[in-house]
mmCIF file of C-alpha atoms in Angstrom:
data_model
loop_
_atom_site.group_PDB
_atom_site.id
_atom_site.type_symbol
_atom_site.label_atom_id
_atom_site.label_comp_id
_atom_site.label_asym_id
_atom_site.label_seq_id
_atom_site.Cartn_x
_atom_site.Cartn_y
_atom_site.Cartn_z
ATOM 1 C CA MET Y 1 29.510 -29.815 -17.129
ATOM 2 C CA ILE Y 2 26.021 -30.787 -18.346
ATOM 3 C CA PRO Y 3 26.054 -33.389 -21.184
ATOM 4 C CA VAL Y 4 24.502 -32.316 -24.472
ATOM 5 C CA ARG Y 5 21.822 -35.022 -24.312
ATOM 6 C CA MET Y 6 20.667 -33.748 -20.928
ATOM 7 C CA SER Y 7 19.998 -30.365 -22.545
ATOM 8 C CA GLY Y 8 17.512 -32.130 -24.798
ATOM 9 C CA ILE Y 9 15.787 -33.572 -21.724
ATOM 10 C CA PHE Y 10 15.499 -30.035 -20.341
ATOM 11 C CA GLY Y 11 13.801 -28.837 -23.522
ATOM 12 C CA GLY Y 12 11.321 -31.702 -23.497
ATOM 13 C CA TYR Y 13 10.429 -31.017 -19.881
ATOM 14 C CA ILE Y 14 9.891 -27.309 -20.504
ATOM 15 C CA ILE Y 15 7.463 -28.063 -23.329
ATOM 16 C CA GLY Y 16 5.793 -30.894 -21.455
ATOM 17 C CA LEU Y 17 5.335 -29.398 -17.995
ATOM 18 C CA LEU Y 18 5.532 -25.606 -18.148
ATOM 19 C CA SER Y 19 1.850 -24.994 -18.868
ATOM 20 C CA LEU Y 20 0.674 -27.248 -16.049
ATOM 21 C CA TRP Y 21 3.138 -25.765 -13.572
ATOM 22 C CA VAL Y 22 2.180 -22.152 -14.239
ATOM 23 C CA MET Y 23 -1.558 -22.848 -14.173
ATOM 24 C CA THR Y 24 -1.759 -21.507 -10.619
ATOM 25 C CA ILE Y 25 -0.940 -17.951 -11.741
ATOM 26 C CA TYR Y 26 -3.495 -18.172 -14.556
ATOM 27 C CA VAL Y 27 -6.389 -19.421 -12.404
ATOM 28 C CA GLY Y 28 -7.580 -15.988 -11.305
ATOM 29 C CA GLU Y 29 -7.291 -14.554 -14.804
ATOM 30 C CA PHE Y 30 -9.241 -17.439 -16.366
ATOM 31 C CA MET Y 31 -11.943 -17.336 -13.700
ATOM 32 C CA GLN Y 32 -12.442 -13.618 -14.265
ATOM 33 C CA ALA Y 33 -12.205 -13.703 -18.072
ATOM 34 C CA PHE Y 34 -14.716 -16.529 -18.515
ATOM 35 C CA SER Y 35 -16.775 -15.986 -15.326
ATOM 36 C CA ILE Y 36 -16.228 -19.543 -14.109
ATOM 37 C CA SER Y 37 -15.821 -21.243 -10.715
ATOM 38 C CA GLU Y 38 -13.172 -23.609 -9.303
ATOM 39 C CA ASP Y 39 -14.802 -26.744 -10.688
ATOM 40 C CA LYS Y 40 -14.602 -25.372 -14.249
ATOM 41 C CA ILE Y 41 -10.915 -24.581 -13.704
ATOM 42 C CA GLY Y 42 -10.500 -28.198 -12.663
ATOM 43 C CA LEU Y 43 -12.125 -29.269 -15.938
ATOM 44 C CA LEU Y 44 -9.852 -26.982 -17.962
ATOM 45 C CA TYR Y 45 -6.810 -28.401 -16.217
ATOM 46 C CA ALA Y 46 -8.129 -31.943 -16.590
ATOM 47 C CA LEU Y 47 -8.478 -31.781 -20.377
ATOM 48 C CA GLU Y 48 -4.962 -30.465 -20.938
ATOM 49 C CA ALA Y 49 -3.445 -32.974 -18.536
ATOM 50 C CA GLY Y 50 -5.624 -35.647 -20.126
ATOM 51 C CA GLY Y 51 -3.971 -35.000 -23.487
ATOM 52 C CA ILE Y 52 -0.576 -35.593 -21.893
ATOM 53 C CA ALA Y 53 -1.888 -38.759 -20.234
ATOM 54 C CA LEU Y 54 -3.246 -40.309 -23.431
ATOM 55 C CA VAL Y 55 -0.106 -39.606 -25.438
ATOM 56 C CA SER Y 56 2.174 -40.976 -22.710
ATOM 57 C CA LEU Y 57 0.025 -44.096 -22.433
ATOM 58 C CA TYR Y 58 0.141 -44.644 -26.190
ATOM 59 C CA PHE Y 59 3.909 -44.386 -26.452
ATOM 60 C CA ALA Y 60 4.448 -46.564 -23.391
ATOM 61 C CA TYR Y 61 3.007 -49.421 -25.478
ATOM 62 C CA GLN Y 62 4.383 -48.288 -28.835
ATOM 63 C CA VAL Y 63 6.635 -50.739 -30.663
ATOM 64 C CA SER Y 64 9.339 -48.188 -31.452
ATOM 65 C CA ILE Y 65 10.130 -44.537 -31.559
ATOM 66 C CA GLN Y 66 12.472 -43.836 -34.429
ATOM 67 C CA SER Y 67 13.443 -40.314 -33.418
ATOM 68 C CA LEU Y 68 13.021 -38.651 -30.077
ATOM 69 C CA LYS Y 69 13.944 -35.356 -31.685
ATOM 70 C CA LYS Y 70 11.193 -35.671 -34.289
ATOM 71 C CA LEU Y 71 8.692 -36.680 -31.609
ATOM 72 C CA ALA Y 72 9.576 -33.673 -29.453
ATOM 73 C CA TYR Y 73 9.419 -31.257 -32.401
ATOM 74 C CA THR Y 74 5.997 -32.588 -33.403
ATOM 75 C CA GLY Y 75 4.849 -32.098 -29.850
ATOM 76 C CA LEU Y 76 6.231 -28.564 -29.800
ATOM 77 C CA ILE Y 77 4.294 -27.668 -32.959
ATOM 78 C CA LEU Y 78 1.045 -29.024 -31.499
ATOM 79 C CA ALA Y 79 1.609 -27.233 -28.189
ATOM 80 C CA LEU Y 80 2.301 -23.926 -29.923
ATOM 81 C CA THR Y 81 -0.767 -24.413 -32.140
ATOM 82 C CA GLY Y 82 -3.070 -25.227 -29.226
ATOM 83 C CA HIS Y 83 -1.960 -22.373 -27.022
ATOM 84 C CA GLY Y 84 -1.793 -20.037 -29.998
ATOM 85 C CA LEU Y 85 -5.382 -20.777 -31.031
ATOM 86 C CA SER Y 86 -6.552 -20.199 -27.453
ATOM 87 C CA LEU Y 87 -5.527 -16.563 -27.849
ATOM 88 C CA PHE Y 88 -8.297 -15.984 -30.397
ATOM 89 C CA THR Y 89 -11.399 -17.215 -28.605
ATOM 90 C CA ASP Y 90 -13.689 -15.745 -25.966
ATOM 91 C CA THR Y 91 -15.659 -18.985 -25.551
ATOM 92 C CA PHE Y 92 -14.665 -21.122 -22.583
ATOM 93 C CA TRP Y 93 -15.384 -24.491 -24.235
ATOM 94 C CA ILE Y 94 -13.389 -23.673 -27.362
ATOM 95 C CA PHE Y 95 -10.605 -22.361 -25.134
ATOM 96 C CA THR Y 96 -10.684 -25.654 -23.224
ATOM 97 C CA LEU Y 97 -10.439 -27.716 -26.418
ATOM 98 C CA CYS Y 98 -7.421 -25.670 -27.504
ATOM 99 C CA ARG Y 99 -5.741 -26.470 -24.208
ATOM 100 C CA GLY Y 100 -6.500 -30.146 -24.841
ATOM 101 C CA LEU Y 101 -4.721 -29.967 -28.209
ATOM 102 C CA ALA Y 102 -1.763 -28.330 -26.493
ATOM 103 C CA GLY Y 103 -1.780 -31.151 -23.939
ATOM 104 C CA ILE Y 104 -1.331 -33.738 -26.698
ATOM 105 C CA GLY Y 105 1.762 -31.908 -27.932
ATOM 106 C CA GLU Y 106 3.095 -31.487 -24.408
ATOM 107 C CA GLY Y 107 2.704 -35.213 -23.855
ATOM 108 C CA MET Y 108 4.779 -36.040 -26.937
ATOM 109 C CA ALA Y 109 7.624 -33.794 -25.787
ATOM 110 C CA LEU Y 110 7.468 -35.253 -22.290
ATOM 111 C CA VAL Y 111 7.664 -38.826 -23.647
ATOM 112 C CA ALA Y 112 10.809 -37.946 -25.584
ATOM 113 C CA ALA Y 113 12.400 -36.384 -22.516
ATOM 114 C CA ASN Y 114 11.432 -39.233 -20.186
ATOM 115 C CA THR Y 115 12.789 -41.831 -22.610
ATOM 116 C CA ALA Y 116 16.129 -40.031 -22.868
ATOM 117 C CA GLY Y 117 16.247 -39.542 -19.100
ATOM 118 C CA ALA Y 118 15.530 -43.206 -18.325
ATOM 119 C CA ALA Y 119 18.502 -44.239 -20.481
ATOM 120 C CA HIS Y 120 20.843 -41.885 -18.611
ATOM 121 C CA LYS Y 121 23.378 -43.509 -16.282
ATOM 122 C CA ASN Y 122 22.064 -41.436 -13.373
ATOM 123 C CA PRO Y 123 18.326 -40.927 -14.010
ATOM 124 C CA GLU Y 124 17.664 -39.263 -10.639
ATOM 125 C CA ARG Y 125 20.154 -36.527 -11.456
ATOM 126 C CA SER Y 126 18.952 -36.012 -15.034
ATOM 127 C CA PHE Y 127 15.307 -35.746 -13.952
ATOM 128 C CA ALA Y 128 16.219 -33.442 -11.063
ATOM 129 C CA LEU Y 129 18.099 -31.034 -13.328
ATOM 130 C CA ALA Y 130 15.242 -31.109 -15.852
ATOM 131 C CA GLN Y 131 12.794 -30.176 -13.086
ATOM 132 C CA LEU Y 132 15.134 -27.384 -12.026
ATOM 133 C CA CYS Y 133 15.162 -26.026 -15.581
ATOM 134 C CA VAL Y 134 11.349 -25.931 -15.691
ATOM 135 C CA ALA Y 135 11.294 -24.256 -12.273
ATOM 136 C CA VAL Y 136 13.550 -21.460 -13.556
ATOM 137 C CA CYS Y 137 11.087 -20.776 -16.380
ATOM 138 C CA VAL Y 138 8.162 -20.822 -13.952
ATOM 139 C CA VAL Y 139 9.902 -18.291 -11.703
ATOM 140 C CA ILE Y 140 10.431 -15.927 -14.637
ATOM 141 C CA LEU Y 141 6.763 -16.178 -15.614
ATOM 142 C CA ILE Y 142 5.472 -15.764 -12.068
ATOM 143 C CA PHE Y 143 7.430 -12.541 -11.638
ATOM 144 C CA THR Y 144 6.345 -11.105 -15.001
ATOM 145 C CA VAL Y 145 2.931 -12.519 -15.944
ATOM 146 C CA PRO Y 146 0.736 -11.010 -13.171
ATOM 147 C CA HIS Y 147 1.886 -7.488 -14.015
ATOM 148 C CA LEU Y 148 1.400 -8.005 -17.757
ATOM 149 C CA SER Y 149 -2.005 -9.672 -17.445
ATOM 150 C CA ALA Y 150 -3.239 -7.005 -15.025
ATOM 151 C CA THR Y 151 -2.614 -4.415 -17.732
ATOM 152 C CA TYR Y 152 -3.230 -6.296 -20.976
ATOM 153 C CA GLY Y 153 -5.366 -9.300 -19.972
ATOM 154 C CA TYR Y 154 -4.869 -13.076 -19.769
ATOM 155 C CA ARG Y 155 -3.854 -13.359 -23.436
ATOM 156 C CA THR Y 156 -0.584 -11.656 -22.610
ATOM 157 C CA ALA Y 157 0.078 -14.319 -19.994
ATOM 158 C CA ILE Y 158 -0.421 -17.079 -22.575
ATOM 159 C CA GLY Y 159 1.762 -15.175 -25.020
ATOM 160 C CA ALA Y 160 4.581 -15.047 -22.465
ATOM 161 C CA MET Y 161 4.400 -18.812 -22.047
ATOM 162 C CA LEU Y 162 4.464 -19.287 -25.833
ATOM 163 C CA LEU Y 163 7.644 -17.212 -25.977
ATOM 164 C CA VAL Y 164 9.331 -19.534 -23.474
ATOM 165 C CA LEU Y 165 8.330 -22.572 -25.536
ATOM 166 C CA ILE Y 166 9.822 -21.001 -28.663
ATOM 167 C CA ILE Y 167 13.053 -20.243 -26.815
ATOM 168 C CA SER Y 168 13.295 -23.931 -25.845
ATOM 169 C CA ILE Y 169 13.591 -25.045 -29.489
ATOM 170 C CA PRO Y 170 17.440 -25.154 -29.493
ATOM 171 C CA LEU Y 171 17.337 -27.423 -26.421
ATOM 172 C CA VAL Y 172 15.043 -29.905 -28.165
ATOM 173 C CA ALA Y 173 17.582 -30.102 -30.981
ATOM 174 C CA MET Y 174 19.959 -31.765 -28.500
ATOM 175 C CA LEU Y 175 17.751 -34.844 -28.176
ATOM 176 C CA PRO Y 176 19.076 -37.951 -29.962
ATOM 177 C CA GLY Y 177 17.749 -38.298 -33.479
ATOM 178 C CA ASN Y 178 18.155 -42.037 -33.835
ATOM 179 C CA ARG Y 179 17.234 -43.451 -30.441
ATOM 180 C CA VAL Y 180 15.221 -46.628 -31.082
ATOM 181 C CA ILE Y 181 13.142 -48.130 -28.304
ATOM 182 C CA GLU Y 182 12.242 -51.705 -29.071
ATOM 183 C CA HIS Y 183 9.695 -53.774 -27.228
ATOM 184 C CA GLU Y 184 10.155 -57.078 -29.008
ATOM 185 C CA GLY Y 185 7.225 -59.374 -29.571
ATOM 186 C CA SER Y 186 4.172 -59.305 -27.355
ATOM 187 C CA ASP Y 187 5.849 -60.353 -24.128
ATOM 188 C CA GLU Y 188 4.529 -57.903 -21.538
ATOM 189 C CA LYS Y 189 7.476 -58.651 -19.274
ATOM 190 C CA ARG Y 190 9.751 -57.171 -21.910
ATOM 191 C CA HIS Y 191 7.474 -54.150 -22.148
ATOM 192 C CA PHE Y 192 7.077 -53.681 -18.411
ATOM 193 C CA PRO Y 193 9.435 -55.827 -16.321
ATOM 194 C CA TYR Y 194 8.660 -56.288 -12.613
ATOM 195 C CA PRO Y 195 4.972 -55.380 -13.039
ATOM 196 C CA ALA Y 196 4.049 -55.569 -9.344
ATOM 197 C CA LEU Y 197 6.780 -53.103 -8.404
ATOM 198 C CA GLY Y 198 6.009 -50.825 -11.336
ATOM 199 C CA ILE Y 199 2.304 -50.647 -10.524
ATOM 200 C CA ALA Y 200 3.050 -49.997 -6.859
ATOM 201 C CA ILE Y 201 5.442 -47.135 -7.648
ATOM 202 C CA LEU Y 202 2.973 -45.621 -10.106
ATOM 203 C CA SER Y 203 0.227 -45.836 -7.474
ATOM 204 C CA ALA Y 204 2.401 -43.947 -5.018
ATOM 205 C CA PHE Y 205 3.244 -41.476 -7.795
ATOM 206 C CA ILE Y 206 -0.463 -40.804 -8.340
ATOM 207 C CA LEU Y 207 -0.889 -40.094 -4.633
ATOM 208 C CA LEU Y 208 2.171 -37.823 -4.673
ATOM 209 C CA ASN Y 209 0.623 -35.724 -7.444
ATOM 210 C CA PHE Y 210 -2.735 -35.661 -5.686
ATOM 211 C CA SER Y 211 -1.046 -34.342 -2.547
ATOM 212 C CA ASP Y 212 0.768 -31.614 -4.460
ATOM 213 C CA MET Y 213 -1.624 -30.458 -7.161
ATOM 214 C CA GLY Y 214 -4.712 -30.580 -4.969
ATOM 215 C CA VAL Y 215 -3.281 -27.629 -3.052
ATOM 216 C CA TRP Y 216 -0.945 -25.941 -5.552
ATOM 217 C CA VAL Y 217 -3.420 -25.312 -8.365
ATOM 218 C CA PHE Y 218 -5.624 -23.329 -5.959
ATOM 219 C CA SER Y 219 -2.776 -21.642 -4.091
ATOM 220 C CA GLU Y 220 -3.881 -18.195 -5.235
ATOM 221 C CA GLN Y 221 -7.419 -18.779 -3.994
ATOM 222 C CA ILE Y 222 -6.130 -20.234 -0.720
ATOM 223 C CA GLY Y 223 -4.088 -17.076 -0.216
ATOM 224 C CA LEU Y 224 -7.165 -14.927 -0.795
ATOM 225 C CA LYS Y 225 -9.058 -16.985 1.788
ATOM 226 C CA ALA Y 226 -6.216 -16.286 4.219
ATOM 227 C CA GLY Y 227 -6.901 -12.553 3.837
ATOM 228 C CA LEU Y 228 -3.999 -11.700 1.534
ATOM 229 C CA ASN Y 229 -4.362 -9.441 -1.475
ATOM 230 C CA ILE Y 230 -3.409 -10.507 -4.982
ATOM 231 C CA GLU Y 231 -0.192 -8.448 -5.055
ATOM 232 C CA ILE Y 232 1.133 -10.097 -1.894
ATOM 233 C CA ILE Y 233 0.099 -13.539 -3.134
ATOM 234 C CA SER Y 234 1.900 -13.007 -6.455
ATOM 235 C CA THR Y 235 5.043 -11.924 -4.619
ATOM 236 C CA ILE Y 236 4.877 -14.908 -2.275
ATOM 237 C CA LEU Y 237 4.292 -17.397 -5.091
ATOM 238 C CA GLY Y 238 7.135 -15.893 -7.087
ATOM 239 C CA ALA Y 239 9.501 -16.120 -4.120
ATOM 240 C CA THR Y 240 8.164 -19.589 -3.311
ATOM 241 C CA THR Y 241 8.868 -20.924 -6.783
ATOM 242 C CA PHE Y 242 12.324 -19.330 -6.722
ATOM 243 C CA ILE Y 243 13.143 -20.892 -3.356
ATOM 244 C CA GLY Y 244 11.477 -24.104 -4.527
ATOM 245 C CA MET Y 245 14.339 -24.617 -6.975
ATOM 246 C CA VAL Y 246 16.261 -25.824 -3.937
ATOM 247 C CA GLY Y 247 14.194 -29.041 -4.115
ATOM 248 C CA PRO Y 248 15.357 -30.444 -7.476
ATOM 249 C CA LEU Y 249 18.815 -28.928 -6.942
ATOM 250 C CA LEU Y 250 19.152 -30.807 -3.655
ATOM 251 C CA ALA Y 251 17.940 -33.999 -5.331
ATOM 252 C CA ALA Y 252 20.565 -33.563 -8.059
ATOM 253 C CA ILE Y 253 23.297 -33.097 -5.443
ATOM 254 C CA ILE Y 254 22.229 -35.926 -3.151
ATOM 255 C CA SER Y 255 21.227 -38.244 -6.013
ATOM 256 C CA ASN Y 256 21.493 -41.840 -4.746
ATOM 257 C CA ARG Y 257 24.024 -41.227 -1.974
ATOM 258 C CA PHE Y 258 21.544 -42.278 0.696
ATOM 259 C CA GLY Y 259 19.433 -44.593 -1.432
ATOM 260 C CA ARG Y 260 15.811 -43.724 -2.157
ATOM 261 C CA LEU Y 261 13.845 -44.570 0.959
ATOM 262 C CA LEU Y 262 15.370 -41.975 3.293
ATOM 263 C CA PRO Y 263 14.950 -39.001 0.910
ATOM 264 C CA VAL Y 264 11.437 -40.132 -0.041
ATOM 265 C CA THR Y 265 10.396 -40.515 3.606
ATOM 266 C CA VAL Y 266 11.649 -37.088 4.642
ATOM 267 C CA GLY Y 267 10.197 -35.473 1.528
ATOM 268 C CA LEU Y 268 6.709 -36.944 1.922
ATOM 269 C CA LEU Y 269 6.509 -36.057 5.613
ATOM 270 C CA LEU Y 270 7.416 -32.454 4.867
ATOM 271 C CA LEU Y 271 5.111 -32.335 1.828
ATOM 272 C CA SER Y 272 2.101 -33.344 3.912
ATOM 273 C CA SER Y 273 2.860 -30.699 6.534
ATOM 274 C CA GLY Y 274 3.278 -28.011 3.870
ATOM 275 C CA GLY Y 275 -0.201 -28.585 2.476
ATOM 276 C CA LEU Y 276 -1.804 -28.303 5.901
ATOM 277 C CA MET Y 277 0.137 -25.151 6.770
ATOM 278 C CA SER Y 278 -1.073 -23.539 3.553
ATOM 279 C CA VAL Y 279 -4.790 -24.208 3.983
ATOM 280 C CA TYR Y 280 -4.784 -23.241 7.668
ATOM 281 C CA ALA Y 281 -2.755 -20.068 7.089
ATOM 282 C CA THR Y 282 -4.138 -16.837 8.509
ATOM 283 C CA ASN Y 283 -1.213 -14.588 7.644
ATOM 284 C CA ALA Y 284 1.493 -14.153 5.042
ATOM 285 C CA GLY Y 285 4.164 -15.891 7.140
ATOM 286 C CA THR Y 286 2.319 -19.162 7.590
ATOM 287 C CA TYR Y 287 1.075 -19.149 4.002
ATOM 288 C CA SER Y 288 4.620 -18.589 2.721
ATOM 289 C CA ALA Y 289 6.068 -21.350 4.919
ATOM 290 C CA GLY Y 290 3.449 -23.818 3.738
ATOM 291 C CA MET Y 291 3.830 -23.036 0.040
ATOM 292 C CA ILE Y 292 7.641 -23.053 0.201
ATOM 293 C CA THR Y 293 7.593 -26.460 1.889
ATOM 294 C CA LEU Y 294 5.119 -27.789 -0.678
ATOM 295 C CA VAL Y 295 7.058 -26.594 -3.722
ATOM 296 C CA CYS Y 296 10.493 -27.606 -2.421
ATOM 297 C CA CYS Y 297 9.323 -31.097 -1.531
ATOM 298 C CA ILE Y 298 7.565 -31.887 -4.789
ATOM 299 C CA GLY Y 299 10.628 -30.791 -6.762
ATOM 300 C CA PHE Y 300 12.786 -32.930 -4.498
ATOM 301 C CA LEU Y 301 10.572 -36.039 -4.650
ATOM 302 C CA TYR Y 302 9.837 -36.290 -8.392
ATOM 303 C CA PRO Y 303 13.347 -37.401 -9.443
ATOM 304 C CA TYR Y 304 13.353 -40.236 -6.899
ATOM 305 C CA PHE Y 305 10.035 -41.620 -8.084
ATOM 306 C CA LEU Y 306 11.104 -41.376 -11.735
ATOM 307 C CA GLY Y 307 14.480 -42.869 -10.882
ATOM 308 C CA ALA Y 308 12.785 -45.814 -9.196
ATOM 309 C CA LEU Y 309 10.748 -46.440 -12.345
ATOM 310 C CA ALA Y 310 13.828 -46.074 -14.565
ATOM 311 C CA SER Y 311 15.636 -48.701 -12.479
ATOM 312 C CA LEU Y 312 12.968 -51.226 -13.473
ATOM 313 C CA ASP Y 313 13.537 -50.723 -17.211
ATOM 314 C CA GLU Y 314 16.230 -48.530 -18.746
ATOM 315 C CA LYS Y 315 14.360 -48.589 -22.096
ATOM 316 C CA GLY Y 316 11.902 -46.235 -20.452
ATOM 317 C CA SER Y 317 8.585 -48.098 -20.673
ATOM 318 C CA TRP Y 318 7.705 -47.516 -17.006
ATOM 319 C CA THR Y 319 9.064 -43.972 -17.089
ATOM 320 C CA ASN Y 320 6.958 -43.142 -20.143
ATOM 321 C CA LEU Y 321 3.925 -44.591 -18.428
ATOM 322 C CA SER Y 322 4.671 -42.283 -15.492
ATOM 323 C CA GLY Y 323 3.908 -39.348 -17.789
ATOM 324 C CA SER Y 324 0.434 -40.744 -18.341
ATOM 325 C CA VAL Y 325 -0.084 -41.441 -14.652
ATOM 326 C CA MET Y 326 1.236 -38.026 -13.631
ATOM 327 C CA ALA Y 327 -0.991 -36.236 -16.109
ATOM 328 C CA PHE Y 328 -3.978 -38.334 -15.054
ATOM 329 C CA ALA Y 329 -3.365 -37.438 -11.415
ATOM 330 C CA MET Y 330 -2.836 -33.782 -12.291
ATOM 331 C CA ALA Y 331 -6.090 -33.842 -14.241
ATOM 332 C CA ILE Y 332 -8.165 -35.566 -11.575
ATOM 333 C CA ALA Y 333 -6.708 -33.829 -8.504
ATOM 334 C CA PRO Y 334 -7.753 -30.248 -9.420
ATOM 335 C CA LEU Y 335 -11.118 -31.503 -10.678
ATOM 336 C CA PHE Y 336 -11.740 -33.406 -7.453
ATOM 337 C CA THR Y 337 -10.348 -30.792 -5.086
ATOM 338 C CA GLY Y 338 -12.168 -28.075 -7.025
ATOM 339 C CA LEU Y 339 -15.413 -29.841 -6.157
ATOM 340 C CA ILE Y 340 -14.277 -30.177 -2.536
ATOM 341 C CA ALA Y 341 -13.442 -26.470 -2.391
ATOM 342 C CA THR Y 342 -16.731 -25.487 -4.035
ATOM 343 C CA HIS Y 343 -18.974 -27.658 -1.864
ATOM 344 C CA GLY Y 344 -16.769 -28.003 1.212
ATOM 345 C CA SER Y 345 -13.667 -26.047 2.190
ATOM 346 C CA TYR Y 346 -9.948 -25.746 1.577
ATOM 347 C CA TYR Y 347 -9.361 -27.306 4.999
ATOM 348 C CA ILE Y 348 -10.772 -30.569 3.667
ATOM 349 C CA VAL Y 349 -8.521 -30.197 0.636
ATOM 350 C CA GLY Y 350 -5.514 -29.949 2.959
ATOM 351 C CA TRP Y 351 -6.414 -33.118 4.868
ATOM 352 C CA PHE Y 352 -7.064 -34.922 1.604
ATOM 353 C CA ALA Y 353 -3.541 -33.994 0.459
ATOM 354 C CA PHE Y 354 -2.095 -35.103 3.811
ATOM 355 C CA SER Y 355 -3.767 -38.523 3.539
ATOM 356 C CA CYS Y 356 -2.413 -39.011 0.012
ATOM 357 C CA SER Y 357 1.156 -38.286 1.165
ATOM 358 C CA MET Y 358 0.959 -40.755 4.037
ATOM 359 C CA LEU Y 359 -0.446 -43.512 1.850
ATOM 360 C CA ALA Y 360 2.276 -42.893 -0.762
ATOM 361 C CA LEU Y 361 4.910 -43.222 1.966
ATOM 362 C CA ILE Y 362 3.520 -46.554 3.141
ATOM 363 C CA ILE Y 363 3.598 -47.897 -0.410
ATOM 364 C CA MET Y 364 7.167 -46.729 -1.030
ATOM 365 C CA VAL Y 365 8.402 -48.351 2.188
ATOM 366 C CA PHE Y 366 7.125 -51.726 1.002
ATOM 367 C CA VAL Y 367 8.372 -51.132 -2.550
ATOM 368 C CA THR Y 368 11.881 -50.282 -1.408
ATOM 369 C CA ARG Y 369 12.094 -53.387 0.744
ATOM 370 C CA ALA Y 370 10.841 -55.513 -2.145
ATOM 371 C CA MET Y 371 13.380 -53.990 -4.537
ATOM 372 C CA LYS Y 372 16.207 -54.855 -2.158
ATOM 373 C CA LYS Y 373 15.081 -58.482 -2.145
ATOM 374 C CA THR Y 374 14.645 -58.679 -5.916
ATOM 375 C CA GLN Y 375 17.739 -59.741 -7.829
ATOM 376 C CA GLY Y 376 19.184 -56.931 -9.914
ATOM 377 C CA LEU Y 377 17.190 -54.174 -8.234
ATOM 378 C CA GLU Y 378 19.223 -53.582 -5.086
ATOM 379 C CA GLU Y 379 19.025 -49.947 -4.181
ATOM 380 C CA ALA Y 380 22.222 -48.069 -5.016
ATOM 381 C CA GLN Y 381 24.210 -47.042 -1.985
ATOM 382 C CA VAL Y 382 27.400 -45.904 -3.699
ATOM 383 C CA VAL Y 383 28.371 -42.294 -4.007
ATOM 384 C CA ALA Y 384 27.284 -40.922 -7.369
ATOM 385 C CA LYS Y 385 30.078 -39.898 -9.634
#
């Protein structure tokens, strides 16, 4: 049975991550509606993710948060306002600013969810189930949005996402209303204990997001380059996201049974191969295999990285900072890879993603060994209850 507090984490993750995760099915619609290229899509994505990054960074240093529920509700209102206002403009730059406002609200909801998740007795499992919940919403949108937007335009797609956010309101109500996070005094060690390990994990986390988002946000365009039509691509991406729920589900089941290093190693190796398969695809089979591998692995890996950060500080300072780092990486990766795709090719994008995965793996190997040698941070090897 899922604890009530975990339901609140699910709601915060839906508000915080849904828009970024479904961006791939909106790319074509936005490019056509505003007559823009890949680099402008990267900018649009960057501003929204940047809002999440700034908010997460602010609350990572904040003295206290009196109510996670209030924080998440405030974020929900801002997200609904930003996305709602974007429905009423035909100007790309105003549209982009609206997405930035939504990003600020999404960041607030994500902070609340990450703080609650870090305090959970099994953070890997709580984060994995939260990712699974977002994935379910993404699957629903991927199967419905392309058909609606083809008939009624991109505004219908945004409206569908707004409906999901509204439905998540009862979940947010399950967040604790009196959770106080105290970072006493100005001692940075109390804010962010084990700074060397925290920075190393966050660095690997940035590379993980670069490896994933650099390919995923342009998955529709990569499919078109492979000679597939938009209907086939939509079907593949829908099936891919559905199958991709296996990733966080598997992470929730495995949890810390085998520690962190083994799951992270296998996941990163498969993630890097999935990106290359996607960009070198010449038919639907190879494209599907690559995208399925990519989506499954990123859903599988996220909980382990967040769990590693939570093990450094159960008050959630490192985990909250991960929201900023993740959003920063998600903002920069599409912007950077959009430029690569515009002036180079998607093949280069694939090798860029591969290199990021391998570097993240090297960092995590050293981090895991260091954590085993550091008193109080031995990697859990017991079977999760």
